[in-house]
XYZ file of C-alpha atoms in Angstrom:
173
model
C 98.182 112.417 64.421
C 101.905 111.981 63.763
C 101.681 108.825 61.937
C 102.636 110.394 58.495
C 106.210 111.081 60.473
C 106.638 107.608 61.659
C 109.271 105.120 60.275
C 107.960 101.606 59.350
C 110.926 100.333 61.514
C 113.897 101.886 63.575
C 117.686 100.869 63.731
C 120.202 101.631 65.918
C 122.571 102.279 63.216
C 122.676 102.383 59.278
C 125.436 99.679 59.634
C 122.923 97.267 60.571
C 122.766 93.687 59.873
C 119.159 94.124 58.753
C 119.745 94.715 54.906
C 119.641 90.945 54.227
C 116.081 90.641 55.593
C 115.013 93.632 53.609
C 116.417 91.887 50.358
C 114.766 88.837 51.385
C 111.570 90.887 51.480
C 111.872 92.147 47.929
C 113.504 95.477 48.479
C 116.337 96.155 45.840
C 116.880 100.035 46.154
C 118.191 101.718 48.918
C 118.067 105.464 49.275
C 120.452 106.845 51.874
C 120.759 110.306 53.748
C 124.345 110.986 54.096
C 124.823 113.505 57.258
C 124.391 111.836 60.619
C 123.093 108.671 59.057
C 126.499 107.246 57.735
C 129.004 109.843 58.792
C 129.182 112.723 61.164
C 127.843 115.900 59.872
C 130.149 117.081 57.106
C 132.665 114.024 57.039
C 133.831 112.311 53.982
C 133.077 108.725 53.157
C 135.150 106.516 55.318
C 136.099 102.962 55.397
C 133.002 102.006 57.344
C 130.743 103.501 54.817
C 132.805 102.533 51.841
C 132.593 98.831 53.059
C 128.814 99.064 53.812
C 128.027 100.218 50.420
C 130.263 97.727 48.811
C 128.513 95.028 50.643
C 124.919 96.019 49.760
C 125.773 96.017 46.109
C 127.198 92.578 46.318
C 124.071 91.680 47.976
C 122.211 92.997 45.180
C 120.993 96.624 46.080
C 121.054 99.724 43.764
C 122.007 102.487 45.834
C 121.485 106.535 45.601
C 122.264 109.156 48.147
C 119.757 111.735 48.382
C 120.522 115.017 50.399
C 119.593 118.578 50.826
C 122.972 119.562 50.918
C 124.961 121.484 48.101
C 126.679 119.522 45.159
C 130.031 120.010 46.411
C 129.137 118.275 49.716
C 127.242 115.430 48.202
C 129.545 114.897 45.333
C 132.676 114.638 47.362
C 131.034 112.396 49.611
C 129.927 109.779 46.875
C 132.833 110.198 44.661
C 134.727 107.207 46.562
C 131.449 105.458 46.667
C 131.075 105.804 42.757
C 127.348 106.022 43.599
C 124.584 107.976 42.162
C 123.225 110.878 44.142
C 121.061 113.638 44.123
C 121.709 117.143 46.001
C 119.717 119.940 47.031
C 116.786 117.357 47.012
C 114.291 119.597 48.873
C 113.299 116.759 51.352
C 110.627 116.013 52.564
C 109.157 116.619 49.045
C 108.445 113.383 47.075
C 110.129 114.357 43.826
C 113.608 113.849 45.279
C 112.539 110.331 46.303
C 111.066 109.756 42.750
C 114.105 110.877 40.854
C 116.226 108.674 43.254
C 114.208 105.568 42.499
C 114.300 106.582 38.585
C 118.175 106.816 38.944
C 118.313 103.490 40.467
C 115.490 101.952 38.409
C 113.556 100.762 41.304
C 109.522 101.148 42.127
C 108.435 102.481 45.525
C 107.294 99.068 46.326
C 111.110 97.534 45.851
C 112.722 100.812 47.860
C 113.602 101.466 51.418
C 114.820 104.833 52.386
C 117.216 105.144 55.287
C 117.803 108.354 57.433
C 118.017 110.032 60.637
C 115.411 112.667 60.379
C 111.793 112.557 60.839
C 110.768 115.589 59.331
C 112.830 115.208 56.165
C 114.074 111.729 55.471
C 111.271 109.829 56.991
C 108.506 112.043 56.072
C 109.565 112.492 52.565
C 110.028 108.926 51.744
C 106.574 108.092 53.482
C 104.967 110.722 51.397
C 106.418 108.799 48.476
C 105.032 105.614 49.356
C 108.620 104.265 50.089
C 109.469 102.003 52.885
C 111.221 103.870 55.737
C 114.093 103.095 58.010
C 114.949 105.632 60.771
C 118.364 105.243 62.212
C 119.998 106.993 65.353
C 122.057 110.054 64.632
C 125.791 109.549 64.650
C 127.249 112.642 65.807
C 125.960 115.644 67.981
C 127.247 118.365 65.587
C 124.575 119.891 63.459
C 123.084 122.858 61.688
C 120.914 125.156 63.914
C 117.433 124.646 62.279
C 118.235 120.599 62.740
C 119.049 121.018 66.349
C 115.483 122.804 66.767
C 113.702 119.982 64.803
C 115.263 117.469 67.026
C 113.409 119.037 69.834
C 109.668 118.493 67.967
C 111.228 114.894 66.672
C 111.470 113.827 70.637
C 107.649 114.624 70.930
C 106.667 112.418 67.602
C 109.120 109.560 68.828
C 107.459 109.564 72.139
C 104.142 108.708 70.330
C 105.894 106.348 67.790
C 107.434 104.184 70.768
C 104.003 104.061 72.745
C 102.253 103.170 69.297
C 105.364 100.422 68.660
C 104.838 99.282 72.357
C 101.166 98.710 71.981
C 101.870 97.084 69.125
C 103.747 94.697 70.618
C 101.470 93.897 73.289
C 98.497 93.383 70.771
C 100.568 90.627 69.211
C 101.197 88.838 72.427
C 97.357 88.561 73.000
């Protein structure tokens, strides 16, 4: 019922050590959301975000930031990262993800998307055929419409976790 909203996997944080595994699996492009994925809503790129992006580039990843936010917000976040970005992306539309892959020169088979929201980040990337990773939101400060969506996300995540647990049970049999 909700499967088009389910991520392929979920992590506690975008600051995970799982990127090496993704690289070994053939992923070469990463499309990141910004707010509450890498920094609190509205925050600038901090030392942690800069170190993550630098490390991922050294690993061999091409990176693009994809946000529904305005140019000023996204551009000011990405400037210290010297990173490609798309603002006013219209997520969950596929077109933003397709444009991001074009910018970084990857295909959908080589690209993973990392974000904190099911109804924009995960659904949009799933629609584009990209591997999806849901991360826990960093901060609690969010715009009103996002707060409302979080209540609906809880319902979807309940069924996702139930399916995930069933899958683990089936693997043990």
